[in-house]
Amino acid sequence: MLGKLMPRDEVLYGADFIQDEVSYNLIHLITESPQNVGLKSLDGRMILAQSPRGNAWLWLAREVTDEERQNLLQELVRELGEAALPGVTGEPDVAEQFARIYADAHNVACRHHMTMECYHAPIVKRPLHVEGAIRLAAPEDTQQVARFLVGFSEDAYGVRANAASQVVAAERLIKQGGLYVWIAGDQTVSMANIAHRSPRHGRINAVYTPRNERKKGYASALVAELGLVLRQDGLVPMLYADQANPGSNRVYRKIGFNRCGTIRDFKFVNHE
């Protein structure tokens, strides 16, 4: 039998979840909105959390046996009923097993979409001799941030866009107050965002430097500064990095981020 996952649910503060919390940090954000779907096993060893149109995030405690896992995942698919999920994200074996059970039950196919490395930085290492300084993004940065979002969308997701289509997103990020830019000379050369603060971590995302400004240390310096901001707030900085981008993974490791898990993303599609 499954129960409803509530905002600030006690399972999110249990030892089992906390040891995997970096990898599953997004679950904290999802559970903050009452309209999102949240389910848990009554013993607190399984969580599923999903926002509208977003992938379901699925966590199982490490000590769950193979037989228990199969039973829990089958029960979860039954509990979801006819709910249509766009995909599932979780530890690779768990996510794939659920994806196959769900796909069979709903007569759809599952496709691997992305594998992400999960990092946290208990100690942040500020890089030396990088030109420039950090600045909080302001409304006058909207057009530049929109252009950066175009590049980020193409690099991260392979989706082409134009700057005009990204203005609203740029305005929203700036208004939220977590977006920072790196200024070298009189040029804005990089951006990164503190996307969310959970009880023990601060998640950084939207890290982007245009191609002609790369390999100058700007992203490293900016992410390190955001990490220090979070450390001053008593939080451990964390982020997800696409496994297919070894360059960004190296950048994060050099400034103190330690890999502490792998997450795999599957999408559900209709059979061709």
C-alpha atoms as a printed R data frame, in Angstrom:
    type eleno elety resid chain resno      x      y       z
1   ATOM     1    CA   MET     A     1  0.000  0.000   0.000
2   ATOM     2    CA   LEU     A     2  1.236  3.470  -0.883
3   ATOM     3    CA   GLY     A     3  0.600  6.821   0.759
4   ATOM     4    CA   LYS     A     4  0.733 10.454  -0.336
5   ATOM     5    CA   LEU     A     5  4.073 12.264  -0.204
6   ATOM     6    CA   MET     A     6  3.541 15.565   1.571
7   ATOM     7    CA   PRO     A     7  5.548 18.829   1.529
8   ATOM     8    CA   ARG     A     8  8.435 18.464   4.008
9   ATOM     9    CA   ASP     A     9  7.421 14.836   4.427
10  ATOM    10    CA   GLU     A    10  9.209 13.011   7.233
11  ATOM    11    CA   VAL     A    11 10.652 10.504   4.734
12  ATOM    12    CA   LEU     A    12 12.767 13.339   3.276
13  ATOM    13    CA   TYR     A    13 14.472 13.702   6.650
14  ATOM    14    CA   GLY     A    14 15.139 10.004   7.206
15  ATOM    15    CA   ALA     A    15 18.624  8.495   7.111
16  ATOM    16    CA   ASP     A    16 17.854  6.325   4.060
17  ATOM    17    CA   PHE     A    17 16.873  9.263   1.872
18  ATOM    18    CA   ILE     A    18 19.541 11.624   3.193
19  ATOM    19    CA   GLN     A    19 22.368  9.325   2.109
20  ATOM    20    CA   ASP     A    20 21.072  9.636  -1.494
21  ATOM    21    CA   GLU     A    21 19.835 13.208  -1.181
22  ATOM    22    CA   VAL     A    22 22.278 14.847  -3.589
23  ATOM    23    CA   SER     A    23 21.215 12.591  -6.451
24  ATOM    24    CA   TYR     A    24 17.523 13.094  -5.661
25  ATOM    25    CA   ASN     A    25 17.649 16.732  -4.589
26  ATOM    26    CA   LEU     A    26 15.003 17.761  -7.125
27  ATOM    27    CA   ILE     A    27 12.411 15.815  -5.129
28  ATOM    28    CA   HIS     A    28 12.550 18.564  -2.495
29  ATOM    29    CA   LEU     A    29 11.526 21.156  -5.098
30  ATOM    30    CA   ILE     A    30  8.754 18.993  -6.552
31  ATOM    31    CA   THR     A    31  7.168 18.343  -3.164
32  ATOM    32    CA   GLU     A    32  6.940 22.065  -2.384
33  ATOM    33    CA   SER     A    33  3.992 22.417  -4.792
34  ATOM    34    CA   PRO     A    34  0.738 20.776  -3.583
35  ATOM    35    CA   GLN     A    35 -0.521 20.200  -7.150
36  ATOM    36    CA   ASN     A    36  2.382 17.869  -7.925
37  ATOM    37    CA   VAL     A    37  2.064 14.089  -7.671
38  ATOM    38    CA   GLY     A    38  3.831 12.516  -4.721
39  ATOM    39    CA   LEU     A    39  3.661  8.900  -3.555
40  ATOM    40    CA   LYS     A    40  5.653  6.901  -1.009
41  ATOM    41    CA   SER     A    41  5.707  3.421   0.426
42  ATOM    42    CA   LEU     A    42  4.432  3.373   3.977
43  ATOM    43    CA   ASP     A    43  7.798  2.118   5.244
44  ATOM    44    CA   GLY     A    44  9.522  5.134   3.675
45  ATOM    45    CA   ARG     A    45 11.740  3.093   1.345
46  ATOM    46    CA   MET     A    46 10.289  4.352  -1.967
47  ATOM    47    CA   ILE     A    47  9.370  7.817  -3.258
48  ATOM    48    CA   LEU     A    48  7.890  8.961  -6.550
49  ATOM    49    CA   ALA     A    49  7.492 12.703  -7.188
50  ATOM    50    CA   GLN     A    50  6.344 14.379 -10.398
51  ATOM    51    CA   SER     A    51  5.459 17.881 -11.517
52  ATOM    52    CA   PRO     A    52  2.968 18.434 -14.376
53  ATOM    53    CA   ARG     A    53  4.582 17.588 -17.735
54  ATOM    54    CA   GLY     A    54  7.839 16.676 -15.993
55  ATOM    55    CA   ASN     A    55  9.533 13.345 -15.523
56  ATOM    56    CA   ALA     A    56  8.679 11.351 -12.427
57  ATOM    57    CA   TRP     A    57 11.628 11.149 -10.022
58  ATOM    58    CA   LEU     A    58 11.879  7.711  -8.431
59  ATOM    59    CA   TRP     A    59 13.942  6.816  -5.351
60  ATOM    60    CA   LEU     A    60 14.336  3.462  -3.619
61  ATOM    61    CA   ALA     A    61 16.373  2.889  -0.468
62  ATOM    62    CA   ARG     A    62 19.657  1.096  -1.040
63  ATOM    63    CA   GLU     A    63 18.874 -1.935   1.126
64  ATOM    64    CA   VAL     A    64 15.711 -2.882  -0.811
65  ATOM    65    CA   THR     A    65 16.234 -6.402  -2.193
66  ATOM    66    CA   ASP     A    66 15.739 -7.294  -5.850
67  ATOM    67    CA   GLU     A    67 12.495 -9.110  -5.062
68  ATOM    68    CA   GLU     A    68 11.187 -6.245  -2.937
69  ATOM    69    CA   ARG     A    69 12.098 -3.779  -5.654
70  ATOM    70    CA   GLN     A    70 10.176 -5.698  -8.289
71  ATOM    71    CA   ASN     A    71  7.116 -5.852  -6.023
72  ATOM    72    CA   LEU     A    72  7.316 -2.159  -5.079
73  ATOM    73    CA   LEU     A    73  7.648 -1.030  -8.694
74  ATOM    74    CA   GLN     A    74  4.737 -3.181  -9.825
75  ATOM    75    CA   GLU     A    75  2.612 -1.800  -6.996
76  ATOM    76    CA   LEU     A    76  3.613  1.718  -7.990
77  ATOM    77    CA   VAL     A    77  2.557  1.180 -11.608
78  ATOM    78    CA   ARG     A    78 -0.791 -0.201 -10.418
79  ATOM    79    CA   GLU     A    79 -1.277  2.779  -8.085
80  ATOM    80    CA   LEU     A    80 -0.564  5.235 -10.910
81  ATOM    81    CA   GLY     A    81 -3.302  3.587 -12.968
82  ATOM    82    CA   GLU     A    82 -3.933  5.440 -16.223
83  ATOM    83    CA   ALA     A    83 -1.725  8.397 -15.294
84  ATOM    84    CA   ALA     A    84  0.415  9.236 -18.309
85  ATOM    85    CA   LEU     A    85  4.048  9.886 -17.396
86  ATOM    86    CA   PRO     A    86  6.378 11.584 -19.905
87  ATOM    87    CA   GLY     A    87  9.314  9.711 -18.409
88  ATOM    88    CA   VAL     A    88 11.156  8.638 -15.282
89  ATOM    89    CA   THR     A    89 14.448  9.688 -13.682
90  ATOM    90    CA   GLY     A    90 16.384  7.781 -11.066
91  ATOM    91    CA   GLU     A    91 19.301  5.489 -10.271
92  ATOM    92    CA   PRO     A    92 20.030  3.758 -13.601
93  ATOM    93    CA   ASP     A    93 18.927  0.206 -12.742
94  ATOM    94    CA   VAL     A    94 15.862  1.321 -10.782
95  ATOM    95    CA   ALA     A    95 14.740  3.808 -13.443
96  ATOM    96    CA   GLU     A    96 15.181  1.284 -16.241
97  ATOM    97    CA   GLN     A    97 13.308 -1.441 -14.370
98  ATOM    98    CA   PHE     A    98 10.394  0.871 -13.622
99  ATOM    99    CA   ALA     A    99 10.428  2.179 -17.206
100 ATOM   100    CA   ARG     A   100 10.066 -1.326 -18.597
101 ATOM   101    CA   ILE     A   101  7.236 -2.264 -16.209
102 ATOM   102    CA   TYR     A   102  5.402  0.995 -16.922
103 ATOM   103    CA   ALA     A   103  5.961  0.727 -20.693
104 ATOM   104    CA   ASP     A   104  4.555 -2.811 -20.784
105 ATOM   105    CA   ALA     A   105  1.513 -1.778 -18.742
106 ATOM   106    CA   HIS     A   106  0.759  1.243 -20.939
107 ATOM   107    CA   ASN     A   107  1.786 -0.196 -24.331
108 ATOM   108    CA   VAL     A   108  4.454  2.449 -24.930
109 ATOM   109    CA   ALA     A   109  8.194  2.301 -25.556
110 ATOM   110    CA   CYS     A   110 10.898  3.628 -23.234
111 ATOM   111    CA   ARG     A   111 13.975  5.408 -24.569
112 ATOM   112    CA   HIS     A   112 17.136  6.406 -22.737
113 ATOM   113    CA   HIS     A   113 17.368 10.185 -22.930
114 ATOM   114    CA   MET     A   114 20.227 11.369 -20.700
115 ATOM   115    CA   THR     A   115 22.595 10.219 -17.975
116 ATOM   116    CA   MET     A   116 23.594 12.787 -15.362
117 ATOM   117    CA   GLU     A   117 26.414 12.761 -12.843
118 ATOM   118    CA   CYS     A   118 25.489 14.165  -9.439
119 ATOM   119    CA   TYR     A   119 27.997 16.383  -7.622
120 ATOM   120    CA   HIS     A   120 28.312 18.165  -4.301
121 ATOM   121    CA   ALA     A   121 31.065 20.410  -2.970
122 ATOM   122    CA   PRO     A   122 31.584 20.292   0.809
123 ATOM   123    CA   ILE     A   123 34.688 22.438   0.172
124 ATOM   124    CA   VAL     A   124 34.778 24.926  -2.708
125 ATOM   125    CA   LYS     A   125 38.088 25.724  -4.421
126 ATOM   126    CA   ARG     A   126 38.195 29.179  -5.968
127 ATOM   127    CA   PRO     A   127 40.300 29.117  -9.192
128 ATOM   128    CA   LEU     A   128 43.229 31.512  -9.382
129 ATOM   129    CA   HIS     A   129 44.066 34.193 -11.930
130 ATOM   130    CA   VAL     A   130 40.687 34.376 -13.677
131 ATOM   131    CA   GLU     A   131 39.928 37.785 -15.126
132 ATOM   132    CA   GLY     A   132 36.691 39.444 -14.070
133 ATOM   133    CA   ALA     A   133 34.172 39.433 -11.256
134 ATOM   134    CA   ILE     A   134 30.740 38.094 -10.315
135 ATOM   135    CA   ARG     A   135 27.600 40.241 -10.436
136 ATOM   136    CA   LEU     A   136 23.943 39.528  -9.690
137 ATOM   137    CA   ALA     A   137 21.988 39.627 -12.957
138 ATOM   138    CA   ALA     A   138 19.792 42.713 -13.333
139 ATOM   139    CA   PRO     A   139 16.912 43.667 -15.668
140 ATOM   140    CA   GLU     A   140 19.358 45.345 -18.057
141 ATOM   141    CA   ASP     A   141 20.937 41.900 -18.627
142 ATOM   142    CA   THR     A   142 17.708 40.451 -20.041
143 ATOM   143    CA   GLN     A   143 18.695 40.416 -23.708
144 ATOM   144    CA   GLN     A   144 22.142 38.983 -23.024
145 ATOM   145    CA   VAL     A   145 20.704 36.297 -20.736
146 ATOM   146    CA   ALA     A   146 18.147 35.436 -23.430
147 ATOM   147    CA   ARG     A   147 21.002 34.930 -25.904
148 ATOM   148    CA   PHE     A   148 22.832 32.765 -23.376
149 ATOM   149    CA   LEU     A   149 19.683 30.670 -22.880
150 ATOM   150    CA   VAL     A   150 19.599 30.020 -26.631
151 ATOM   151    CA   GLY     A   151 23.117 28.607 -26.472
152 ATOM   152    CA   PHE     A   152 22.396 26.670 -23.297
153 ATOM   153    CA   SER     A   153 19.280 25.090 -24.810
154 ATOM   154    CA   GLU     A   154 21.210 23.942 -27.861
155 ATOM   155    CA   ASP     A   155 24.208 22.633 -25.897
156 ATOM   156    CA   ALA     A   156 22.250 20.910 -23.121
157 ATOM   157    CA   TYR     A   157 19.175 19.638 -24.960
158 ATOM   158    CA   GLY     A   158 19.940 19.940 -28.673
159 ATOM   159    CA   VAL     A   159 16.972 22.294 -29.038
160 ATOM   160    CA   ARG     A   160 17.342 25.288 -31.334
161 ATOM   161    CA   ALA     A   161 15.672 28.530 -30.302
162 ATOM   162    CA   ASN     A   162 15.972 32.258 -30.913
163 ATOM   163    CA   ALA     A   163 16.638 35.009 -28.411
164 ATOM   164    CA   ALA     A   164 13.144 36.487 -28.709
165 ATOM   165    CA   SER     A   165 11.633 33.188 -27.537
166 ATOM   166    CA   GLN     A   166 13.834 33.202 -24.430
167 ATOM   167    CA   VAL     A   167 13.128 36.726 -23.165
168 ATOM   168    CA   VAL     A   168 10.321 35.662 -20.821
169 ATOM   169    CA   ALA     A   169 12.508 32.900 -19.348
170 ATOM   170    CA   ALA     A   170 15.370 35.383 -18.926
171 ATOM   171    CA   GLU     A   171 13.096 37.850 -17.158
172 ATOM   172    CA   ARG     A   172 11.823 35.130 -14.837
173 ATOM   173    CA   LEU     A   173 15.325 33.929 -13.897
174 ATOM   174    CA   ILE     A   174 16.501 37.468 -13.165
175 ATOM   175    CA   LYS     A   175 13.398 38.250 -11.110
176 ATOM   176    CA   GLN     A   176 13.845 35.095  -9.021
177 ATOM   177    CA   GLY     A   177 17.135 36.526  -7.797
178 ATOM   178    CA   GLY     A   178 19.377 33.498  -8.190
179 ATOM   179    CA   LEU     A   179 20.972 34.281 -11.551
180 ATOM   180    CA   TYR     A   180 24.533 35.622 -11.609
181 ATOM   181    CA   VAL     A   181 26.818 36.669 -14.439
182 ATOM   182    CA   TRP     A   182 30.584 36.948 -14.797
183 ATOM   183    CA   ILE     A   183 31.931 40.234 -16.148
184 ATOM   184    CA   ALA     A   184 35.372 40.376 -17.813
185 ATOM   185    CA   GLY     A   185 36.388 43.836 -18.994
186 ATOM   186    CA   ASP     A   186 33.068 45.316 -20.039
187 ATOM   187    CA   GLN     A   187 31.661 42.046 -21.387
188 ATOM   188    CA   THR     A   188 29.209 39.585 -19.859
189 ATOM   189    CA   VAL     A   189 30.971 36.275 -20.522
190 ATOM   190    CA   SER     A   190 29.204 33.605 -18.440
191 ATOM   191    CA   MET     A   191 26.092 32.887 -16.376
192 ATOM   192    CA   ALA     A   192 25.022 30.454 -13.650
193 ATOM   193    CA   ASN     A   193 21.967 30.186 -11.462
194 ATOM   194    CA   ILE     A   194 21.182 29.190  -7.886
195 ATOM   195    CA   ALA     A   195 17.983 27.386  -8.782
196 ATOM   196    CA   HIS     A   196 16.768 26.147  -5.419
197 ATOM   197    CA   ARG     A   197 17.645 25.847  -1.758
198 ATOM   198    CA   SER     A   198 16.590 22.654   0.033
199 ATOM   199    CA   PRO     A   199 17.136 21.982   3.760
200 ATOM   200    CA   ARG     A   200 20.768 20.940   3.342
201 ATOM   201    CA   HIS     A   201 21.794 21.842  -0.228
202 ATOM   202    CA   GLY     A   202 21.712 24.599  -2.821
203 ATOM   203    CA   ARG     A   203 21.304 23.480  -6.439
204 ATOM   204    CA   ILE     A   204 23.179 25.293  -9.211
205 ATOM   205    CA   ASN     A   205 22.053 25.088 -12.837
206 ATOM   206    CA   ALA     A   206 21.975 26.995 -16.166
207 ATOM   207    CA   VAL     A   207 25.774 27.216 -16.310
208 ATOM   208    CA   TYR     A   208 26.717 28.632 -19.701
209 ATOM   209    CA   THR     A   209 29.643 30.355 -21.419
210 ATOM   210    CA   PRO     A   210 29.594 31.185 -25.157
211 ATOM   211    CA   ARG     A   211 32.021 29.131 -27.236
212 ATOM   212    CA   ASN     A   212 34.307 32.056 -28.019
213 ATOM   213    CA   GLU     A   213 34.779 32.751 -24.296
214 ATOM   214    CA   ARG     A   214 35.428 29.201 -23.127
215 ATOM   215    CA   LYS     A   215 38.641 27.781 -21.624
216 ATOM   216    CA   LYS     A   216 39.342 31.052 -19.838
217 ATOM   217    CA   GLY     A   217 38.095 29.898 -16.432
218 ATOM   218    CA   TYR     A   218 34.952 32.047 -16.378
219 ATOM   219    CA   ALA     A   219 32.460 29.245 -15.656
220 ATOM   220    CA   SER     A   220 34.778 27.722 -13.046
221 ATOM   221    CA   ALA     A   221 35.145 31.049 -11.279
222 ATOM   222    CA   LEU     A   222 31.438 31.838 -11.401
223 ATOM   223    CA   VAL     A   223 30.271 28.436 -10.152
224 ATOM   224    CA   ALA     A   224 32.894 28.549  -7.387
225 ATOM   225    CA   GLU     A   225 31.601 31.953  -6.255
226 ATOM   226    CA   LEU     A   226 28.024 30.652  -6.191
227 ATOM   227    CA   GLY     A   227 29.243 27.695  -4.192
228 ATOM   228    CA   LEU     A   228 30.794 30.069  -1.660
229 ATOM   229    CA   VAL     A   229 27.535 32.038  -1.452
230 ATOM   230    CA   LEU     A   230 25.723 28.815  -0.599
231 ATOM   231    CA   ARG     A   231 28.361 27.763   1.931
232 ATOM   232    CA   GLN     A   232 27.911 31.112   3.685
233 ATOM   233    CA   ASP     A   233 24.197 30.269   3.915
234 ATOM   234    CA   GLY     A   234 25.061 26.969   5.592
235 ATOM   235    CA   LEU     A   235 24.211 24.879   2.509
236 ATOM   236    CA   VAL     A   236 26.295 22.422   0.501
237 ATOM   237    CA   PRO     A   237 26.326 23.348  -3.219
238 ATOM   238    CA   MET     A   238 25.256 20.607  -5.626
239 ATOM   239    CA   LEU     A   239 24.513 20.230  -9.320
240 ATOM   240    CA   TYR     A   240 23.762 17.764 -12.078
241 ATOM   241    CA   ALA     A   241 26.077 17.433 -15.087
242 ATOM   242    CA   ASP     A   242 25.412 15.630 -18.360
243 ATOM   243    CA   GLN     A   243 27.674 12.568 -18.505
244 ATOM   244    CA   ALA     A   244 28.039 13.156 -22.254
245 ATOM   245    CA   ASN     A   245 29.829 16.481 -21.592
246 ATOM   246    CA   PRO     A   246 33.234 15.556 -20.114
247 ATOM   247    CA   GLY     A   247 34.436 19.167 -20.287
248 ATOM   248    CA   SER     A   248 31.858 20.476 -17.831
249 ATOM   249    CA   ASN     A   249 32.424 17.495 -15.536
250 ATOM   250    CA   ARG     A   250 36.153 18.321 -15.387
251 ATOM   251    CA   VAL     A   251 35.383 21.964 -14.612
252 ATOM   252    CA   TYR     A   252 33.248 21.035 -11.626
253 ATOM   253    CA   ARG     A   253 35.756 18.540 -10.236
254 ATOM   254    CA   LYS     A   254 38.568 21.096 -10.391
255 ATOM   255    CA   ILE     A   255 36.716 23.512  -8.109
256 ATOM   256    CA   GLY     A   256 35.866 20.944  -5.443
257 ATOM   257    CA   PHE     A   257 32.751 19.155  -6.637
258 ATOM   258    CA   ASN     A   258 32.788 15.442  -5.839
259 ATOM   259    CA   ARG     A   259 30.776 12.918  -7.802
260 ATOM   260    CA   CYS     A   260 28.346 11.120  -5.501
261 ATOM   261    CA   GLY     A   261 25.872  9.368  -7.786
262 ATOM   262    CA   THR     A   262 24.517  8.794 -11.272
263 ATOM   263    CA   ILE     A   263 20.962  9.451 -12.457
264 ATOM   264    CA   ARG     A   264 19.440  8.174 -15.702
265 ATOM   265    CA   ASP     A   265 16.537  9.743 -17.554
266 ATOM   266    CA   PHE     A   266 14.090  7.692 -19.657
267 ATOM   267    CA   LYS     A   267 11.289  8.992 -21.871
268 ATOM   268    CA   PHE     A   268  8.086  7.187 -22.794
269 ATOM   269    CA   VAL     A   269  7.057  7.327 -26.462
270 ATOM   270    CA   ASN     A   270  4.354  5.699 -28.530
271 ATOM   271    CA   HIS     A   271  5.372  2.650 -30.506
272 ATOM   272    CA   GLU     A   272  6.319  3.484 -34.080
